[in-house]
GROMACS .gro file of C-alpha atoms in nm:
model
  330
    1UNK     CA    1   2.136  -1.857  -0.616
    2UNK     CA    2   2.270  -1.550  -0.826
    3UNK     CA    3   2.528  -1.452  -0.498
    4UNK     CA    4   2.747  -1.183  -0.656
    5UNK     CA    5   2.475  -0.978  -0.823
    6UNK     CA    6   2.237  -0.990  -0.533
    7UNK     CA    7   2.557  -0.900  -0.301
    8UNK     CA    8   2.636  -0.589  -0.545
    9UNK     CA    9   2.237  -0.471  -0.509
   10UNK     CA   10   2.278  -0.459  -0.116
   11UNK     CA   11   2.608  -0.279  -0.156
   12UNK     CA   12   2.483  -0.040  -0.409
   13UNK     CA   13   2.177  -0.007  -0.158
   14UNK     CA   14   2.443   0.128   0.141
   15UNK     CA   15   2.401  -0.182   0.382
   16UNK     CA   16   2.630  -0.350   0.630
   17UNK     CA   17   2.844  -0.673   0.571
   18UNK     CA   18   2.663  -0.815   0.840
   19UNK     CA   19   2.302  -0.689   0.695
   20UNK     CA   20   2.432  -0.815   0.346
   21UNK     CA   21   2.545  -1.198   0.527
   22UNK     CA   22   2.213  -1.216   0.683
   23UNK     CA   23   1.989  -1.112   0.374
   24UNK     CA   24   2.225  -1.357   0.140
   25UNK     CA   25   2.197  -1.683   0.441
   26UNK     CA   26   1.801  -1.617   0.422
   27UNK     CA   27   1.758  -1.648   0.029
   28UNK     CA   28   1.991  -1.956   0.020
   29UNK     CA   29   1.817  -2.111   0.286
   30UNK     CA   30   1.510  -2.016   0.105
   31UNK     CA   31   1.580  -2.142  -0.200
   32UNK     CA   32   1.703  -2.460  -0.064
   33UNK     CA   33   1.411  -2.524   0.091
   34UNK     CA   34   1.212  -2.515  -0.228
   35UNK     CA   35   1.403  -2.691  -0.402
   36UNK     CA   36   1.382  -2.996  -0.111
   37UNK     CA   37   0.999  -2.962  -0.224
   38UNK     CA   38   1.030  -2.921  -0.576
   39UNK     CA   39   1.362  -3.060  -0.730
   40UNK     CA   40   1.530  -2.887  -0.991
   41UNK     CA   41   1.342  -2.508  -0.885
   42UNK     CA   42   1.508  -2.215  -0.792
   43UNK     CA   43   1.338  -1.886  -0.713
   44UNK     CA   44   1.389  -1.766  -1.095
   45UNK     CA   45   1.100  -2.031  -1.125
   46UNK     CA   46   0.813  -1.874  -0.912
   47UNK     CA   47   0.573  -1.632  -1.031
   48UNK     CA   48   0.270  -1.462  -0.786
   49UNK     CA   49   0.089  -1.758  -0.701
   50UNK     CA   50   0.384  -1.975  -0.667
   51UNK     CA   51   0.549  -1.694  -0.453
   52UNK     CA   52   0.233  -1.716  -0.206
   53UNK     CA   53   0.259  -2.078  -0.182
   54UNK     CA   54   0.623  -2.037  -0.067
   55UNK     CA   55   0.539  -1.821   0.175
   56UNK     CA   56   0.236  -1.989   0.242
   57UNK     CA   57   0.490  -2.256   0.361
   58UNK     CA   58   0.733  -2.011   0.570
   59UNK     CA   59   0.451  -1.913   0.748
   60UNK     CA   60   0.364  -2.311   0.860
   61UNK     CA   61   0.716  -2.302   0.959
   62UNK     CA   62   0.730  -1.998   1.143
   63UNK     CA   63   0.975  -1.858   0.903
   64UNK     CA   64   0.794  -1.535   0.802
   65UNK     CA   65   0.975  -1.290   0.976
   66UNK     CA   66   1.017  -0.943   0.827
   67UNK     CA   67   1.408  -0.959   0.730
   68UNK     CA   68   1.314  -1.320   0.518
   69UNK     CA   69   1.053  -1.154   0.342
   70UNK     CA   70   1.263  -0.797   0.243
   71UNK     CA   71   1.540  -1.062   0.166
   72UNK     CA   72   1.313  -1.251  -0.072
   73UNK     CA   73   1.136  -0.953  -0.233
   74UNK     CA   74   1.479  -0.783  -0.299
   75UNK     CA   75   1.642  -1.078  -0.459
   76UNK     CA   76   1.329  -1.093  -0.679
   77UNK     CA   77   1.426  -0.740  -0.786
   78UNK     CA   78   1.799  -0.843  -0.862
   79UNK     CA   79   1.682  -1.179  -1.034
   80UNK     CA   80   1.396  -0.924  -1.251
   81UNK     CA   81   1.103  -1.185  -1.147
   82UNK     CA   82   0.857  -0.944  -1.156
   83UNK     CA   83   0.604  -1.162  -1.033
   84UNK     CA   84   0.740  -1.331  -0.740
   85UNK     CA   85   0.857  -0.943  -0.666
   86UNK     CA   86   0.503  -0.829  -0.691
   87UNK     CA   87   0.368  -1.160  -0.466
   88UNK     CA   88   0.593  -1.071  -0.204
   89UNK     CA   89   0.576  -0.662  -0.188
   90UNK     CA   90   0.226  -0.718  -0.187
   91UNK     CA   91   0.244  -0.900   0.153
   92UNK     CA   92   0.433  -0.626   0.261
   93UNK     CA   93   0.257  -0.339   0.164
   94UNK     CA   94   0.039  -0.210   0.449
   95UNK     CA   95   0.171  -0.528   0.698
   96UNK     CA   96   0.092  -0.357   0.946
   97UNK     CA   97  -0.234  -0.237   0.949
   98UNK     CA   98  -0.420  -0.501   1.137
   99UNK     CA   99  -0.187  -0.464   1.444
  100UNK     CA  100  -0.189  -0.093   1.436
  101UNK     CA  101  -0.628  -0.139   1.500
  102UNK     CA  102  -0.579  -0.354   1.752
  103UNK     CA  103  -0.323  -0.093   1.952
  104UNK     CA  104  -0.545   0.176   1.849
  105UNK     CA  105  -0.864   0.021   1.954
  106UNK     CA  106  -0.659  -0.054   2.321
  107UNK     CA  107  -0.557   0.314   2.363
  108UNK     CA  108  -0.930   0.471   2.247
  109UNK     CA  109  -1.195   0.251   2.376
  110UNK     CA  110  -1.017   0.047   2.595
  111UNK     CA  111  -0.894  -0.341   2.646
  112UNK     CA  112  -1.182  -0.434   2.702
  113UNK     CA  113  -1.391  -0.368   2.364
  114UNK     CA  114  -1.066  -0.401   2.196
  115UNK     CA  115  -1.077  -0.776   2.291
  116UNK     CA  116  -1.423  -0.815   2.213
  117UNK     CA  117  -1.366  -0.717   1.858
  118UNK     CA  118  -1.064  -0.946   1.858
  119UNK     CA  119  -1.194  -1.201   1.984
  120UNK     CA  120  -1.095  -1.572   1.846
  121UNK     CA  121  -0.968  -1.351   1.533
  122UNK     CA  122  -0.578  -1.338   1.653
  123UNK     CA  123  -0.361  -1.102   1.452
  124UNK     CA  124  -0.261  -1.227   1.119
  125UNK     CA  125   0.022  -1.365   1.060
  126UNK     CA  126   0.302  -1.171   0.807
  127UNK     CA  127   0.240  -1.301   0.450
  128UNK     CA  128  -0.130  -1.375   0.490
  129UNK     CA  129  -0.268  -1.432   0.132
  130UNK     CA  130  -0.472  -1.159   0.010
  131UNK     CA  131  -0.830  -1.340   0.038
  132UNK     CA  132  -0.747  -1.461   0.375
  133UNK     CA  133  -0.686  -1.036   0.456
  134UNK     CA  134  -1.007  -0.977   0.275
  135UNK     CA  135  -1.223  -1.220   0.503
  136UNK     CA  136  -1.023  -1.123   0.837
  137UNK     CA  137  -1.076  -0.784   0.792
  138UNK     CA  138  -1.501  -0.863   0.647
  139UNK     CA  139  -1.555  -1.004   0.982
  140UNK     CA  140  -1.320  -0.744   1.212
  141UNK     CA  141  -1.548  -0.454   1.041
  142UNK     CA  142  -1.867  -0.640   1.088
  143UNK     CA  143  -1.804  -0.663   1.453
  144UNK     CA  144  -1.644  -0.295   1.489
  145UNK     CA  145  -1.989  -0.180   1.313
  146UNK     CA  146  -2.213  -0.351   1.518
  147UNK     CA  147  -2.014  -0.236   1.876
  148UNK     CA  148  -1.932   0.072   1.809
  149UNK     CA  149  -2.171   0.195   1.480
  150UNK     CA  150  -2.087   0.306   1.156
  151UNK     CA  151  -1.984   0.697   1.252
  152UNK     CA  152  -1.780   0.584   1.518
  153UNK     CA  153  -1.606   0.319   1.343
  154UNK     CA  154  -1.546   0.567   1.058
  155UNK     CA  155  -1.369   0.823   1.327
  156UNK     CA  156  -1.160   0.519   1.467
  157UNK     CA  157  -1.003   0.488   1.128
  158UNK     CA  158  -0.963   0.818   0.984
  159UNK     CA  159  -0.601   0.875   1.056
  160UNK     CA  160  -0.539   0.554   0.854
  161UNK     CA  161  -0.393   0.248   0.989
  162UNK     CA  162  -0.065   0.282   0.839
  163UNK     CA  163   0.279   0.374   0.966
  164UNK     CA  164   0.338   0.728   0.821
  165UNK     CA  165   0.583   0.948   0.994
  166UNK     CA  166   0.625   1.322   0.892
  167UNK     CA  167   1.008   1.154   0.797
  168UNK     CA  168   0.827   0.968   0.446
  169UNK     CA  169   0.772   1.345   0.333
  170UNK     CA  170   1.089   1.524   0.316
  171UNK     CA  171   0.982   1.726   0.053
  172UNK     CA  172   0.636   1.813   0.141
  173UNK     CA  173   0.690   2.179   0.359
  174UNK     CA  174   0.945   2.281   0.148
  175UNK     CA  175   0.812   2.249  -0.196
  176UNK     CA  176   0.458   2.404  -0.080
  177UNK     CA  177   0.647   2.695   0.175
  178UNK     CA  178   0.954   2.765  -0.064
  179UNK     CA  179   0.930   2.611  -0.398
  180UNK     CA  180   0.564   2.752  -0.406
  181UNK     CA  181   0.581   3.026  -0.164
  182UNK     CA  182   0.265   2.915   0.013
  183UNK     CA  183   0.009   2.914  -0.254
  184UNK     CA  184  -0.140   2.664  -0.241
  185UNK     CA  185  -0.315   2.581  -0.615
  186UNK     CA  186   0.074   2.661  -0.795
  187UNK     CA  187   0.163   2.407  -0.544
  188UNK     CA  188  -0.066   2.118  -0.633
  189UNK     CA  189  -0.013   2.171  -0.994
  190UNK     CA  190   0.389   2.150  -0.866
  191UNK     CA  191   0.279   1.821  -0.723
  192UNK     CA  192   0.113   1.674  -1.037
  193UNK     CA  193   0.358   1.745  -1.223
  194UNK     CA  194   0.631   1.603  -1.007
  195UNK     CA  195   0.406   1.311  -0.971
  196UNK     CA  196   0.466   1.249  -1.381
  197UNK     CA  197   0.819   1.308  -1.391
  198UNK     CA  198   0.883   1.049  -1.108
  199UNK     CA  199   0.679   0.821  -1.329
  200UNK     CA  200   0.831   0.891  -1.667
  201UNK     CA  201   1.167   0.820  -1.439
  202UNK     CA  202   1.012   0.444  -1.323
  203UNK     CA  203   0.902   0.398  -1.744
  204UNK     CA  204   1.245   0.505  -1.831
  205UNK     CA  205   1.487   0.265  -1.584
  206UNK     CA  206   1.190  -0.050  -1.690
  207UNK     CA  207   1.122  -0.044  -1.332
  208UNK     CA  208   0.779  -0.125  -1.127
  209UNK     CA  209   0.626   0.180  -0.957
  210UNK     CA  210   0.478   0.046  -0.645
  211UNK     CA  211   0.431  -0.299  -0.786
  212UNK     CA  212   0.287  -0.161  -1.108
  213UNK     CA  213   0.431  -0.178  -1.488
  214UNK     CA  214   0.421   0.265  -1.639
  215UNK     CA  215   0.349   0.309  -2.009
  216UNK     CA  216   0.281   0.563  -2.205
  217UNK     CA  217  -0.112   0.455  -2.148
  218UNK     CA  218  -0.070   0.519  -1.775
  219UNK     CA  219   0.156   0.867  -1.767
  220UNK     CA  220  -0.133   0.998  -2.023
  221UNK     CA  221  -0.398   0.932  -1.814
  222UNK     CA  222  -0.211   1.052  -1.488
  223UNK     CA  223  -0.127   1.373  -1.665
  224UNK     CA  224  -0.436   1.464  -1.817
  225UNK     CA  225  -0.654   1.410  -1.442
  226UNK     CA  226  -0.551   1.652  -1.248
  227UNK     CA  227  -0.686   1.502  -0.888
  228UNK     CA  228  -0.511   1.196  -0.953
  229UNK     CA  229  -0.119   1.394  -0.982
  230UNK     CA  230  -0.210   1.698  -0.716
  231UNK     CA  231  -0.535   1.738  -0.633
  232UNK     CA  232  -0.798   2.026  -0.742
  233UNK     CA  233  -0.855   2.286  -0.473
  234UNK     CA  234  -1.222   2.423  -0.467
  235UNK     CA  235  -1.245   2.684  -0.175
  236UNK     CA  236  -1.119   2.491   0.148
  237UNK     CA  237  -1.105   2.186   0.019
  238UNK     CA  238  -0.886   1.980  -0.174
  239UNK     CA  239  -1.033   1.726  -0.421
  240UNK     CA  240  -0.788   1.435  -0.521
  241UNK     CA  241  -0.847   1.131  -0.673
  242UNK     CA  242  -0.617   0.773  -0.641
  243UNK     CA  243  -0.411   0.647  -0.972
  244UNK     CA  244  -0.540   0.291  -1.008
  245UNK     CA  245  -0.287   0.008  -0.797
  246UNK     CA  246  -0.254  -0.146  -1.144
  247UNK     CA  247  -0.322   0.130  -1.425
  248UNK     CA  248  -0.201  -0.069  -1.693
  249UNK     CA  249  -0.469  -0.319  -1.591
  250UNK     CA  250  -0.762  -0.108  -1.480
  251UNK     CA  251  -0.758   0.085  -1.855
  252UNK     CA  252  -0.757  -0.189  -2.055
  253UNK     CA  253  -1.035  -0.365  -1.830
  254UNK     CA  254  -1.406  -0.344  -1.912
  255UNK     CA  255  -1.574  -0.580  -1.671
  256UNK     CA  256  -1.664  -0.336  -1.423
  257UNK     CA  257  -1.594  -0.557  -1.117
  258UNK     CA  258  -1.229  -0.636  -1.260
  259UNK     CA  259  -1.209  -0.284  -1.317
  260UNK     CA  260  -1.259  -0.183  -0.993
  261UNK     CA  261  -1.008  -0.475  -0.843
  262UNK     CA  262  -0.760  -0.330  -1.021
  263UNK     CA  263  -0.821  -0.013  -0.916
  264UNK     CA  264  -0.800  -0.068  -0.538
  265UNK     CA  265  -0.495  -0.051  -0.327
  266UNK     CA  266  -0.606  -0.167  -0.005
  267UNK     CA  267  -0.404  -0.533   0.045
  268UNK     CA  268  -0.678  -0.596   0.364
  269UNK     CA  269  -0.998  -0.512   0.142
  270UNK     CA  270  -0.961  -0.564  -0.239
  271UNK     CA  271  -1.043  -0.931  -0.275
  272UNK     CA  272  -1.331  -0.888  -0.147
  273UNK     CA  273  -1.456  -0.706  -0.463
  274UNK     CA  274  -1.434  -1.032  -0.712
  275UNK     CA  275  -1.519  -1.268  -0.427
  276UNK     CA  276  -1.883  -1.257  -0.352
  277UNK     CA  277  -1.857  -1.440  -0.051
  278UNK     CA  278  -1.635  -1.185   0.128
  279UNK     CA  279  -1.828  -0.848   0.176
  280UNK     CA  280  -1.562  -0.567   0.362
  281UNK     CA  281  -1.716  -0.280   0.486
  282UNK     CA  282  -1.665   0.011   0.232
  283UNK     CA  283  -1.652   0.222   0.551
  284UNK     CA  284  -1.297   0.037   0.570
  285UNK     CA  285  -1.197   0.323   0.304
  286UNK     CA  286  -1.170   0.580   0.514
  287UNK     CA  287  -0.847   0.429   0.650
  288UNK     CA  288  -0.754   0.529   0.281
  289UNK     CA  289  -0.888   0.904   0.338
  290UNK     CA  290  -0.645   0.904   0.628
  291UNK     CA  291  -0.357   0.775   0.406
  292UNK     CA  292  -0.417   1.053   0.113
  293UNK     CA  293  -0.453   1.332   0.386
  294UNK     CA  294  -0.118   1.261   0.572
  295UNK     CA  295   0.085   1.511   0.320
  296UNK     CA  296  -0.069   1.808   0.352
  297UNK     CA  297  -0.117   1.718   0.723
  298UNK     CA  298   0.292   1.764   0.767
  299UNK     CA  299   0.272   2.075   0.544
  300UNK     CA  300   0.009   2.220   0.783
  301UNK     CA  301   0.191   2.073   1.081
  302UNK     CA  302  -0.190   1.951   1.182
  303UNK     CA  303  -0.411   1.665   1.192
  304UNK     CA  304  -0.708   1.752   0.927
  305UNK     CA  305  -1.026   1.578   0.787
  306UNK     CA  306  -1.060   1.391   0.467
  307UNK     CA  307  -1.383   1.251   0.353
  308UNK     CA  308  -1.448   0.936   0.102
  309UNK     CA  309  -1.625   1.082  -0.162
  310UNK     CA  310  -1.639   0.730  -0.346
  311UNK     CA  311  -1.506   0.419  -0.362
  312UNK     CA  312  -1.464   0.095  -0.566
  313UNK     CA  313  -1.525  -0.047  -0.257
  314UNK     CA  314  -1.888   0.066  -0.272
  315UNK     CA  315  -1.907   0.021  -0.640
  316UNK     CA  316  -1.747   0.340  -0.791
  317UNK     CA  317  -1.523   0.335  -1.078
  318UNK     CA  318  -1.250   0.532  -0.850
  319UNK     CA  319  -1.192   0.666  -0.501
  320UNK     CA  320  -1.214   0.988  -0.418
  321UNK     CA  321  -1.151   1.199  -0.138
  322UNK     CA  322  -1.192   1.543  -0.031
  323UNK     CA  323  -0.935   1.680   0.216
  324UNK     CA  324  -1.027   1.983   0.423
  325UNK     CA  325  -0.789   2.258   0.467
  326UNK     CA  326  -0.695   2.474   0.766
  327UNK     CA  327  -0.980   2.791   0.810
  328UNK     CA  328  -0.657   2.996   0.743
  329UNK     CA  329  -0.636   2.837   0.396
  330UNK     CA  330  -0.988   2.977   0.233
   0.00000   0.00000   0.00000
């Protein structure tokens, strides 16, 4: 294990000795376990599907807990193995949707339907593979769809299933109320652009945005669509399109299926589009609609509605939402 570099990371990163003891015992206890499997392997050695497989194994040993996995995916980082770093933020990204729905479900229609959409289908486990997500969430649709119907389902999910406090947008009121004084079109042209410079900044320090490699490819195709940096306004609503999960991937890509994998960002959903066996609701998107909303929604200080214009989900090249604006705002 690289100790001193990995140490200097979680320093430079403003944690506690004690944080810093416990993140540094969990990657050498880690590491010696793979090497116990595999002798002669470090970490340095794994790349995505390797990295699954590890965790694959943490989770048989009830090992997967949160502060192993942040350990792991931040020594990745320090150790520049992109794609054990990649494996493992990918199991993190949107962890927590799954048991968010089942609270959710509990507090809107009750225990009792909750369960019966739960039933034998406990909650996944932290680190789930990605097709394993895909099929758990295929069948937890399937039965939310036939209890509670396809308009109803959709309202259960609009205010997306992930953890977003007003707290990840500290920027949000103040660049629309004084950087932009409240107008609303200067501010999503604000936001586009901000958008590029933050990923010229990733391109520049070699770093992944979000799990994702930025070239020149990607920043030209960010900059020159301007629902994917901002968002179009057209009377009351806001039109705003998703950059791909893996640009770099999706615009060199002509198969249209592998196109649209690469395009989606749901960790729950997207292997369902190269595995015909697995078939996820696209009405699983609008958890998405709720996720792309949630900005202007702190701006606004309200909750709002967003609607999934399309989807790669339903077999669209991109997803696309339109976000509806306070009456004030027209």
């Amino acid at each position: 294990m690289r100790e001193k570099p990995f140490r200097d990371y979680l320093v430079s990163r403003g944690f506690e000795e004690a944080v810093i003891d416990q993140q540094v015992d969990a990657v050498q206890k880690i590491e010696a376990q793979l090497k116990s499997q595999v002798q002669g392997w470090s970490l340095e050695d794994l790349n995505h599907c390797t990295g699954q497989e590890l965790v694959d194994g943490m989770i048989d040993r009830g090992e997967n807990t949160m502060e192993n996995l942040l350990a792991l995916v931040r020594y990745a980082k320090v150790i520049d193995n992109r794609g054990l770093f990649v494996a493992i933020f990918q199991m993190l990204d949107g962890y927590e949707v799954m048991d968010n729905l089942y609270k959710k479900l509990g507090d809107v229609v009750g225990e009792d339907l909750r369960d019966g959409v739960f039933e034998n289908l406990p909650l996944p486990p932290l680190g789930l593979s990605r097709y394993e997500k895909a099929q758990y969430t295929a069948e937890i649709m399937a039965r939310m769809e036939e209890i509670f119907g396809i308009s109803t389902t959709r309202d259960l999910l609009q205010d997306s299933l992930r953890d977003l406090p007003d707290e990840y947008y500290p920027e949000e009121r103040s660049d629309f109320y004084k950087v932009c004084e409240g107008d609303m079109d200067r501010y999503l042209i604000f936001r586009g652009k901000k958008l590029v410079d933050l990923l010229r900044g990733y391109q520049e320090r070699d770093e992944l945005f979000f799990g994702q490699e930025i070239t020149d490819d990607v920043i030209a195709f960010v900059s020159n669509d301007p629902e994917i940096g901002g968002g179009v306004r057209e009377g009351n609503l806001i039109y705003q399109t998703k950059i791909p999960y893996n640009a770099q991937a999706y615009l060199a890509e002509t198969d249209p299926v592998k196109k649209r994998y690469h395009y989606c960002h749901c960790p729950w959903a997207k292997e369902s589009i190269r595995k015909e066996r697995v078939t996820v609701s696209p009405t699983f998107c609008q958890c998405s609609a709720g996720f792309v909303k949630r900005p202007f929604e702190v701006i606004f200080g309200q909750t709002l509605q967003a609607d999934v214009l399309e989807s790669v989900l339903q077999g669209d090249e991109v997803c696309r939402f339109a976000i509806h604006l306070p009456e004030e705002m027209e």
